[in-house]
């Protein structure tokens, strides 16, 4: 139960944290001659920097049949290059008092280090090296493949909730690669080989497919000079292909999933709707959906909490979430965890009734203003973390947005009206574009 609630709360908090502060960030952007985009975010309060290289390539850019290769390659990039021995990259970062890591998502892969500002040049030198000069052996493949399979075992196979959500996402996206898990399908992961990794690497790891984000105690002039030294000499990939992905056909029927597992301790109902994402120059609908998630399920005063937990007492938890930073159509989610004595069918009916009443009653103006105030506060506090600022811009720029879109987002949120929220809700809450899942114990399924 604790893991379930933590996951839902994290999803909501990420939605909040995606918004920039109300004051203008000190952001400078420019592009190197080889096509590498550079963003500098100044924050001179501490002599440290966050150095991040984001690739406009994630699991949704994989070739069908080799799912998990984007995440697998992320692991492999910590192996050797022509000049660095396996493990030397991270060891060098640690020896210089820094930390490093990486992550893969549907739309991007990112590598990042946090170090003292005077070590920035060294980070660029090493990151530029592994952008084009990775050296992998068959033994590297065998060893690291076992690592990612064990990671899937721990995160997915051993968690019935994760297994159900994986099935839900595959049902929500009939054709789009967002329906394939980032970590990969296990039966495909076990066959990933060296050539699969090198094909993805050669296709997407190039300066003209990368965004360099440097946040912290630096100036644009300093970053430009270092980037010219370390990144500008790298050759662009002339064969880089557009991100033309398979898109969704018209969705004509609601889908339902029942997932039973003897390990389930807390049954619940989860629903996902296909929803529009933030688009460059057109973020108003996504802003309305962002506020809809907060109005419906953003805290103790939210509509679902009040109706389902306090008034009818049919839920021990309820919530809503939406993450609009996505290259293609994203999703809007609802959840209800029933109180003891209430079935999943009763819980689902109560959720539907609460949403229907909300659409009829509209948005409480006072609640909306409180939420906007809380968002503005969260946006301002988020400016205290240069790493969060770097991630905000990197995530946006590799999802099709621009620096201008990121900076316009607070004003767009502030302009959303209650009528905008209801209109967005009526459009998104289309049963034909939904998947409803019941997670239940094995005994309840019999």
Short mmCIF file of C-alpha atoms in Angstrom, two decimals:
data_model
loop_
_atom_site.label_atom_id
_atom_site.label_comp_id
_atom_site.label_asym_id
_atom_site.label_seq_id
_atom_site.Cartn_x
_atom_site.Cartn_y
_atom_site.Cartn_z
CA UNK A 1 0.00 0.00 0.00
CA UNK A 2 2.82 2.40 0.92
CA UNK A 3 4.58 1.76 -2.40
CA UNK A 4 1.33 2.30 -4.29
CA UNK A 5 0.60 5.64 -2.64
CA UNK A 6 4.22 6.77 -3.03
CA UNK A 7 4.06 6.11 -6.76
CA UNK A 8 0.86 8.08 -7.23
CA UNK A 9 2.11 10.99 -5.10
CA UNK A 10 5.38 11.02 -7.04
CA UNK A 11 3.48 11.25 -10.31
CA UNK A 12 1.55 14.23 -8.98
CA UNK A 13 4.63 15.96 -7.61
CA UNK A 14 6.41 15.54 -10.91
CA UNK A 15 3.51 17.30 -12.59
CA UNK A 16 3.97 20.23 -10.22
CA UNK A 17 7.73 20.30 -10.53
CA UNK A 18 7.58 20.45 -14.30
CA UNK A 19 6.57 24.12 -14.17
CA UNK A 20 9.24 26.81 -14.09
CA UNK A 21 9.42 29.59 -11.52
CA UNK A 22 7.46 32.81 -11.94
CA UNK A 23 10.62 34.91 -12.06
CA UNK A 24 12.56 34.59 -15.30
CA UNK A 25 15.28 31.96 -15.22
CA UNK A 26 18.73 33.18 -16.27
CA UNK A 27 18.77 31.05 -19.39
CA UNK A 28 20.90 31.42 -22.50
CA UNK A 29 20.65 29.15 -25.51
CA UNK A 30 22.80 28.71 -28.60
CA UNK A 31 23.68 26.01 -31.14
CA UNK A 32 27.12 24.76 -32.14
CA UNK A 33 28.03 24.42 -35.81
CA UNK A 34 27.62 20.63 -35.64
CA UNK A 35 23.99 21.04 -34.54
CA UNK A 36 24.38 20.45 -30.80
CA UNK A 37 21.97 22.63 -28.85
CA UNK A 38 23.37 24.25 -25.69
CA UNK A 39 21.42 25.72 -22.77
CA UNK A 40 23.09 27.58 -19.91
CA UNK A 41 21.18 28.22 -16.68
CA UNK A 42 23.04 30.58 -14.35
CA UNK A 43 22.87 30.05 -10.60
CA UNK A 44 25.83 31.56 -8.77
CA UNK A 45 24.82 30.77 -5.20
CA UNK A 46 27.20 27.80 -4.90
CA UNK A 47 30.39 26.92 -6.83
CA UNK A 48 28.90 23.78 -8.42
CA UNK A 49 27.45 22.85 -11.80
CA UNK A 50 25.04 20.27 -13.19
CA UNK A 51 26.31 19.01 -16.54
CA UNK A 52 23.77 17.06 -18.58
CA UNK A 53 23.77 15.66 -22.11
CA UNK A 54 20.30 14.74 -23.34
CA UNK A 55 19.72 12.71 -26.49
CA UNK A 56 16.52 13.09 -28.47
CA UNK A 57 16.12 9.34 -28.42
CA UNK A 58 14.41 7.06 -25.95
CA UNK A 59 12.64 3.75 -25.88
CA UNK A 60 9.90 4.99 -28.24
CA UNK A 61 12.57 5.45 -30.93
CA UNK A 62 13.66 1.80 -30.83
CA UNK A 63 13.21 -0.56 -33.75
CA UNK A 64 10.41 -3.02 -33.15
CA UNK A 65 11.65 -6.32 -31.77
CA UNK A 66 14.57 -4.98 -29.74
CA UNK A 67 12.67 -3.38 -26.88
CA UNK A 68 14.86 -2.23 -24.01
CA UNK A 69 17.86 -1.43 -26.21
CA UNK A 70 17.80 2.30 -25.34
CA UNK A 71 17.99 1.53 -21.62
CA UNK A 72 20.53 -1.25 -22.23
CA UNK A 73 22.80 1.15 -24.13
CA UNK A 74 22.52 3.66 -21.28
CA UNK A 75 24.07 1.01 -19.03
CA UNK A 76 26.72 0.13 -21.62
CA UNK A 77 27.92 3.72 -21.92
CA UNK A 78 29.52 3.33 -18.50
CA UNK A 79 31.86 0.78 -20.06
CA UNK A 80 35.05 1.79 -21.82
CA UNK A 81 35.94 4.09 -24.70
CA UNK A 82 39.12 4.48 -26.73
CA UNK A 83 40.65 6.49 -23.87
CA UNK A 84 38.69 5.39 -20.76
CA UNK A 85 38.81 1.94 -19.19
CA UNK A 86 35.54 0.31 -18.06
CA UNK A 87 34.33 2.10 -14.94
CA UNK A 88 36.90 4.88 -15.27
CA UNK A 89 34.30 7.51 -16.16
CA UNK A 90 32.40 7.25 -12.86
CA UNK A 91 35.59 6.69 -10.91
CA UNK A 92 37.00 9.96 -12.29
CA UNK A 93 33.81 11.85 -11.40
CA UNK A 94 33.96 10.48 -7.84
CA UNK A 95 37.67 11.24 -7.51
CA UNK A 96 36.86 14.86 -8.33
CA UNK A 97 34.21 15.02 -5.62
CA UNK A 98 31.22 14.67 -7.93
CA UNK A 99 28.34 12.33 -8.63
CA UNK A 100 27.05 10.95 -11.92
CA UNK A 101 24.18 8.91 -13.25
CA UNK A 102 21.90 8.46 -16.26
CA UNK A 103 18.31 7.63 -17.11
CA UNK A 104 16.18 6.53 -20.04
CA UNK A 105 12.58 7.44 -20.77
CA UNK A 106 10.25 7.15 -23.74
CA UNK A 107 11.46 10.31 -25.47
CA UNK A 108 15.00 10.85 -24.19
CA UNK A 109 18.16 9.42 -22.67
CA UNK A 110 20.24 11.66 -20.41
CA UNK A 111 23.65 11.49 -18.74
CA UNK A 112 24.50 13.88 -15.94
CA UNK A 113 27.19 14.84 -13.45
CA UNK A 114 27.20 17.24 -10.51
CA UNK A 115 30.68 18.59 -9.81
CA UNK A 116 32.61 21.64 -8.68
CA UNK A 117 32.39 24.38 -11.28
CA UNK A 118 36.11 24.21 -12.08
CA UNK A 119 35.71 20.55 -13.15
CA UNK A 120 33.21 21.31 -15.91
CA UNK A 121 35.78 21.03 -18.69
CA UNK A 122 36.78 17.55 -17.56
CA UNK A 123 33.14 16.42 -17.60
CA UNK A 124 32.70 17.74 -21.14
CA UNK A 125 35.89 16.01 -22.25
CA UNK A 126 34.73 12.62 -20.98
CA UNK A 127 31.11 12.98 -22.14
CA UNK A 128 32.19 14.03 -25.62
CA UNK A 129 34.49 11.00 -25.72
CA UNK A 130 31.71 8.51 -25.04
CA UNK A 131 29.31 10.24 -27.41
CA UNK A 132 31.17 8.80 -30.41
CA UNK A 133 33.98 6.54 -29.15
CA UNK A 134 32.33 3.81 -27.10
CA UNK A 135 34.10 0.44 -27.14
CA UNK A 136 32.10 -2.64 -26.25
CA UNK A 137 32.95 -6.32 -26.07
CA UNK A 138 30.80 -9.43 -26.14
CA UNK A 139 31.59 -9.90 -22.45
CA UNK A 140 30.24 -6.41 -21.72
CA UNK A 141 27.00 -7.42 -23.43
CA UNK A 142 26.62 -10.66 -21.51
CA UNK A 143 27.41 -9.09 -18.14
CA UNK A 144 25.23 -5.99 -18.50
CA UNK A 145 22.36 -7.88 -20.07
CA UNK A 146 22.07 -9.91 -16.89
CA UNK A 147 22.02 -6.63 -14.94
CA UNK A 148 19.06 -5.18 -16.85
CA UNK A 149 17.16 -8.47 -16.70
CA UNK A 150 17.61 -8.50 -12.94
CA UNK A 151 16.49 -4.87 -12.85
CA UNK A 152 13.30 -5.88 -14.64
CA UNK A 153 12.83 -8.76 -12.20
CA UNK A 154 13.05 -6.39 -9.24
CA UNK A 155 11.00 -3.51 -10.64
CA UNK A 156 8.37 -5.34 -12.66
CA UNK A 157 8.23 -9.12 -12.34
CA UNK A 158 8.19 -8.99 -8.54
CA UNK A 159 5.51 -6.29 -8.40
CA UNK A 160 1.97 -7.20 -9.52
CA UNK A 161 1.02 -3.52 -9.62
CA UNK A 162 3.87 -2.83 -12.06
CA UNK A 163 2.88 -5.83 -14.18
CA UNK A 164 -0.70 -4.58 -14.37
CA UNK A 165 0.33 -1.04 -15.29
CA UNK A 166 2.56 -2.47 -18.04
CA UNK A 167 -0.42 -4.39 -19.45
CA UNK A 168 -2.59 -1.27 -19.18
CA UNK A 169 -0.16 0.87 -21.13
CA UNK A 170 0.10 -1.75 -23.85
CA UNK A 171 -3.72 -1.70 -24.11
CA UNK A 172 -3.95 2.11 -24.07
CA UNK A 173 -1.57 2.51 -27.02
CA UNK A 174 -2.86 0.32 -29.82
CA UNK A 175 -0.09 1.24 -32.25
CA UNK A 176 2.25 3.83 -30.75
CA UNK A 177 5.57 2.64 -29.23
CA UNK A 178 4.61 4.25 -25.90
CA UNK A 179 2.82 0.95 -25.32
CA UNK A 180 6.18 -0.84 -25.02
CA UNK A 181 7.85 -0.61 -21.59
CA UNK A 182 11.02 1.48 -21.37
CA UNK A 183 12.91 -1.37 -19.76
CA UNK A 184 11.71 -3.70 -22.51
CA UNK A 185 9.71 -6.89 -22.83
CA UNK A 186 11.59 -9.67 -21.11
CA UNK A 187 11.47 -12.11 -24.06
CA UNK A 188 13.19 -9.48 -26.23
CA UNK A 189 15.65 -8.31 -23.59
CA UNK A 190 17.23 -11.76 -23.30
CA UNK A 191 18.22 -11.66 -26.99
CA UNK A 192 19.71 -8.14 -27.13
CA UNK A 193 23.20 -8.32 -28.59
CA UNK A 194 26.21 -6.18 -29.44
CA UNK A 195 24.98 -5.29 -32.91
CA UNK A 196 21.61 -4.13 -31.54
CA UNK A 197 23.40 -1.79 -29.14
CA UNK A 198 25.76 -0.43 -31.79
CA UNK A 199 22.91 0.12 -34.27
CA UNK A 200 21.05 2.29 -31.77
CA UNK A 201 24.26 4.08 -30.76
CA UNK A 202 25.23 4.89 -34.34
CA UNK A 203 21.71 6.02 -35.18
CA UNK A 204 21.11 8.44 -32.32
CA UNK A 205 24.26 9.32 -30.40
CA UNK A 206 25.55 12.35 -32.24
CA UNK A 207 25.92 16.06 -31.44
CA UNK A 208 23.12 17.07 -33.82
CA UNK A 209 20.76 14.84 -31.81
CA UNK A 210 21.89 16.10 -28.40
CA UNK A 211 21.11 18.93 -26.01
CA UNK A 212 23.79 20.09 -23.57
CA UNK A 213 22.39 21.60 -20.38
CA UNK A 214 24.76 23.29 -17.92
CA UNK A 215 23.19 24.74 -14.77
CA UNK A 216 25.00 26.38 -11.89
CA UNK A 217 27.94 28.65 -11.23
CA UNK A 218 28.88 29.36 -14.85
CA UNK A 219 28.45 32.06 -17.46
CA UNK A 220 27.31 31.55 -21.06
CA UNK A 221 30.74 32.70 -22.24
CA UNK A 222 32.51 30.06 -20.16
CA UNK A 223 30.22 27.28 -21.35
CA UNK A 224 30.50 28.37 -24.98
CA UNK A 225 34.30 28.31 -24.82
CA UNK A 226 34.39 24.85 -23.22
CA UNK A 227 31.74 23.48 -25.59
CA UNK A 228 33.71 24.77 -28.57
CA UNK A 229 36.75 22.91 -27.28
CA UNK A 230 35.14 19.58 -26.43
CA UNK A 231 31.88 19.20 -28.35
CA UNK A 232 32.21 21.34 -31.47
CA UNK A 233 34.91 19.11 -33.07
CA UNK A 234 32.56 16.10 -33.04
CA UNK A 235 31.10 15.26 -36.42
CA UNK A 236 27.34 15.45 -36.90
CA UNK A 237 25.43 12.41 -38.11
CA UNK A 238 24.28 13.27 -41.64
CA UNK A 239 21.95 10.28 -41.68
CA UNK A 240 19.98 11.23 -38.56
CA UNK A 241 16.37 10.42 -39.33
CA UNK A 242 13.28 12.39 -38.26
CA UNK A 243 11.33 11.12 -35.27
CA UNK A 244 8.47 9.80 -37.37
CA UNK A 245 6.77 7.27 -35.14
CA UNK A 246 3.75 5.09 -35.71
CA UNK A 247 0.71 7.01 -34.44
CA UNK A 248 -2.57 5.91 -32.91
CA UNK A 249 -5.52 4.94 -35.11
CA UNK A 250 -9.00 6.10 -34.05
CA UNK A 251 -9.78 4.41 -30.75
CA UNK A 252 -13.32 3.04 -30.93
CA UNK A 253 -13.80 0.89 -27.85
CA UNK A 254 -13.14 1.10 -24.12
CA UNK A 255 -10.78 -1.59 -22.84
CA UNK A 256 -10.86 -3.40 -19.49
CA UNK A 257 -8.22 -5.43 -17.67
CA UNK A 258 -8.50 -7.66 -14.62
CA UNK A 259 -5.17 -8.60 -13.11
CA UNK A 260 -5.14 -11.10 -10.26
CA UNK A 261 -2.07 -12.13 -8.29
CA UNK A 262 -1.67 -13.84 -4.91
CA UNK A 263 0.90 -11.19 -3.95
CA UNK A 264 -1.64 -8.35 -4.11
CA UNK A 265 -2.15 -6.87 -0.64
CA UNK A 266 -4.33 -3.90 -1.60
CA UNK A 267 -6.76 -4.13 -4.55
CA UNK A 268 -7.53 -0.95 -6.46
CA UNK A 269 -9.03 0.47 -9.66
CA UNK A 270 -6.91 2.37 -12.14
CA UNK A 271 -8.05 4.14 -15.29
CA UNK A 272 -6.03 5.81 -18.03
CA UNK A 273 -7.27 8.02 -20.85
CA UNK A 274 -5.36 8.98 -23.96
CA UNK A 275 -4.66 12.72 -23.63
CA UNK A 276 -2.95 15.49 -25.62
CA UNK A 277 0.54 16.61 -24.71
CA UNK A 278 2.16 20.04 -24.49
CA UNK A 279 2.96 21.20 -28.02
CA UNK A 280 5.31 24.03 -29.02
CA UNK A 281 3.36 27.27 -29.14
CA UNK A 282 0.15 25.46 -28.15
CA UNK A 283 0.16 24.55 -24.45
CA UNK A 284 -3.24 25.83 -23.32
CA UNK A 285 -5.05 22.49 -23.33
CA UNK A 286 -2.18 20.79 -21.51
CA UNK A 287 -2.27 23.56 -18.92
CA UNK A 288 -5.99 22.95 -18.37
CA UNK A 289 -5.31 19.23 -17.92
CA UNK A 290 -2.47 19.95 -15.49
CA UNK A 291 -4.87 21.94 -13.33
CA UNK A 292 -7.62 19.35 -13.81
CA UNK A 293 -5.37 16.73 -12.21
CA UNK A 294 -4.78 19.03 -9.24
CA UNK A 295 -8.46 19.97 -8.86
CA UNK A 296 -9.54 16.33 -9.00
CA UNK A 297 -6.80 14.59 -7.08
CA UNK A 298 -4.07 16.96 -5.96
CA UNK A 299 -4.46 16.79 -2.19
CA UNK A 300 -6.75 16.70 0.81
CA UNK A 301 -9.03 19.42 -0.56
CA UNK A 302 -9.32 17.87 -4.03
CA UNK A 303 -12.67 16.79 -5.45
CA UNK A 304 -12.05 13.05 -5.39
CA UNK A 305 -10.60 13.11 -1.89
CA UNK A 306 -13.55 15.07 -0.55
CA UNK A 307 -16.22 13.00 -2.29
CA UNK A 308 -14.73 9.51 -2.04
CA UNK A 309 -12.72 9.56 1.15
CA UNK A 310 -14.58 12.01 3.39
CA UNK A 311 -18.21 12.13 2.17
CA UNK A 312 -18.99 8.59 1.03
CA UNK A 313 -15.98 6.97 2.75
CA UNK A 314 -15.69 4.46 -0.07
CA UNK A 315 -11.98 5.06 -0.61
CA UNK A 316 -8.86 5.03 1.51
CA UNK A 317 -7.08 6.80 -1.35
CA UNK A 318 -8.07 8.45 -4.60
CA UNK A 319 -6.15 10.59 -7.02
CA UNK A 320 -5.58 11.94 -10.51
CA UNK A 321 -2.42 12.72 -12.44
CA UNK A 322 -1.25 14.03 -15.79
CA UNK A 323 2.19 14.63 -17.26
CA UNK A 324 2.03 16.72 -20.39
CA UNK A 325 5.72 16.84 -21.28
CA UNK A 326 5.72 14.23 -24.01
CA UNK A 327 6.57 14.18 -27.71
CA UNK A 328 3.32 12.43 -28.65
CA UNK A 329 -0.05 11.82 -26.98
CA UNK A 330 0.28 11.18 -23.25
CA UNK A 331 -2.26 9.94 -20.69
CA UNK A 332 -4.48 11.17 -17.88
CA UNK A 333 -5.00 8.83 -14.94
CA UNK A 334 -7.51 8.23 -12.15
CA UNK A 335 -7.24 5.83 -9.21
CA UNK A 336 -9.39 4.67 -6.32
CA UNK A 337 -8.38 2.32 -3.52
CA UNK A 338 -11.58 1.10 -1.85
CA UNK A 339 -12.15 0.92 1.87
CA UNK A 340 -12.61 -2.57 3.37
CA UNK A 341 -16.06 -3.92 2.65
CA UNK A 342 -16.42 -2.21 -0.72
CA UNK A 343 -15.77 -4.16 -3.92
CA UNK A 344 -13.77 -2.91 -6.89
CA UNK A 345 -16.99 -2.63 -8.89
CA UNK A 346 -18.48 -0.42 -6.17
CA UNK A 347 -15.32 1.66 -6.07
CA UNK A 348 -15.34 2.14 -9.84
CA UNK A 349 -19.00 3.18 -9.76
CA UNK A 350 -18.25 5.68 -6.99
CA UNK A 351 -15.36 7.10 -9.00
CA UNK A 352 -17.53 7.50 -12.09
CA UNK A 353 -20.24 9.21 -10.05
CA UNK A 354 -17.77 11.62 -8.47
CA UNK A 355 -16.37 12.59 -11.87
CA UNK A 356 -19.88 13.02 -13.33
CA UNK A 357 -20.90 15.26 -10.44
CA UNK A 358 -17.75 17.32 -10.88
CA UNK A 359 -18.47 17.85 -14.58
CA UNK A 360 -21.98 18.97 -13.68
CA UNK A 361 -21.02 21.23 -10.75
CA UNK A 362 -17.91 22.79 -12.31
CA UNK A 363 -14.73 24.03 -10.69
CA UNK A 364 -14.83 25.81 -7.35
CA UNK A 365 -13.22 29.24 -8.05
CA UNK A 366 -11.69 29.44 -4.58
CA UNK A 367 -10.15 25.99 -4.90
CA UNK A 368 -8.71 26.90 -8.31
CA UNK A 369 -7.10 30.04 -6.94
CA UNK A 370 -5.58 28.09 -4.03
CA UNK A 371 -4.14 25.57 -6.44
CA UNK A 372 -2.68 28.28 -8.65
CA UNK A 373 -1.12 29.92 -5.59
CA UNK A 374 0.39 26.58 -4.51
CA UNK A 375 1.72 26.00 -7.99
CA UNK A 376 3.35 29.42 -8.05
CA UNK A 377 4.97 28.72 -4.68
CA UNK A 378 6.22 25.32 -5.85
CA UNK A 379 7.61 26.89 -9.00
CA UNK A 380 9.56 29.45 -6.99
CA UNK A 381 10.93 26.88 -4.55
CA UNK A 382 12.00 24.67 -7.45
CA UNK A 383 14.44 27.38 -8.52
CA UNK A 384 16.59 26.53 -5.49
CA UNK A 385 17.75 23.33 -7.19
CA UNK A 386 19.90 23.80 -10.29
CA UNK A 387 19.56 20.09 -11.08
CA UNK A 388 15.77 20.43 -11.20
CA UNK A 389 16.09 23.43 -13.50
CA UNK A 390 18.40 21.49 -15.81
CA UNK A 391 15.97 18.56 -15.93
CA UNK A 392 13.02 20.84 -16.63
CA UNK A 393 14.64 22.31 -19.72
CA UNK A 394 16.23 19.06 -20.88
CA UNK A 395 12.96 17.16 -20.59
CA UNK A 396 11.09 19.87 -22.49
CA UNK A 397 13.63 20.34 -25.28
CA UNK A 398 13.87 16.60 -25.99
CA UNK A 399 10.07 16.37 -26.04
CA UNK A 400 9.62 18.89 -28.83
CA UNK A 401 9.25 22.09 -26.78
CA UNK A 402 11.43 25.21 -26.85
CA UNK A 403 13.03 27.44 -24.23
CA UNK A 404 10.28 29.97 -24.97
CA UNK A 405 7.60 27.34 -24.29
CA UNK A 406 9.13 26.52 -20.92
CA UNK A 407 9.29 30.17 -19.93
CA UNK A 408 5.72 30.86 -21.13
CA UNK A 409 4.28 27.94 -19.12
CA UNK A 410 3.65 29.81 -15.82
CA UNK A 411 1.62 32.53 -17.51
CA UNK A 412 -0.36 29.94 -19.48
CA UNK A 413 -1.17 28.07 -16.26
CA UNK A 414 -2.22 31.29 -14.56
CA UNK A 415 -4.65 32.12 -17.39
CA UNK A 416 -6.57 28.84 -17.21
CA UNK A 417 -10.22 29.25 -16.18
CA UNK A 418 -12.66 26.84 -14.60
CA UNK A 419 -14.49 26.64 -17.91
CA UNK A 420 -11.23 25.66 -19.65
CA UNK A 421 -10.74 22.84 -17.16
CA UNK A 422 -14.26 21.45 -17.60
CA UNK A 423 -13.96 21.64 -21.39
CA UNK A 424 -10.64 19.75 -21.27
CA UNK A 425 -12.14 17.17 -18.91
CA UNK A 426 -15.13 16.53 -21.15
CA UNK A 427 -12.82 16.02 -24.12
CA UNK A 428 -10.37 13.71 -22.35
CA UNK A 429 -12.87 11.61 -20.38
CA UNK A 430 -13.93 9.70 -23.49
CA UNK A 431 -14.58 6.04 -22.60
CA UNK A 432 -13.56 4.93 -26.10
CA UNK A 433 -10.05 6.23 -25.40
CA UNK A 434 -9.67 4.58 -22.02
CA UNK A 435 -8.40 1.50 -20.25
CA UNK A 436 -9.82 0.52 -16.84
CA UNK A 437 -7.93 -2.00 -14.74
CA UNK A 438 -8.85 -3.91 -11.59
CA UNK A 439 -5.95 -5.18 -9.52
CA UNK A 440 -7.22 -7.93 -7.25
CA UNK A 441 -6.08 -10.78 -5.10
CA UNK A 442 -6.05 -14.26 -6.56
CA UNK A 443 -8.85 -15.30 -4.21
CA UNK A 444 -11.12 -12.47 -5.38
CA UNK A 445 -10.66 -13.57 -8.97
CA UNK A 446 -11.88 -17.09 -8.32
#
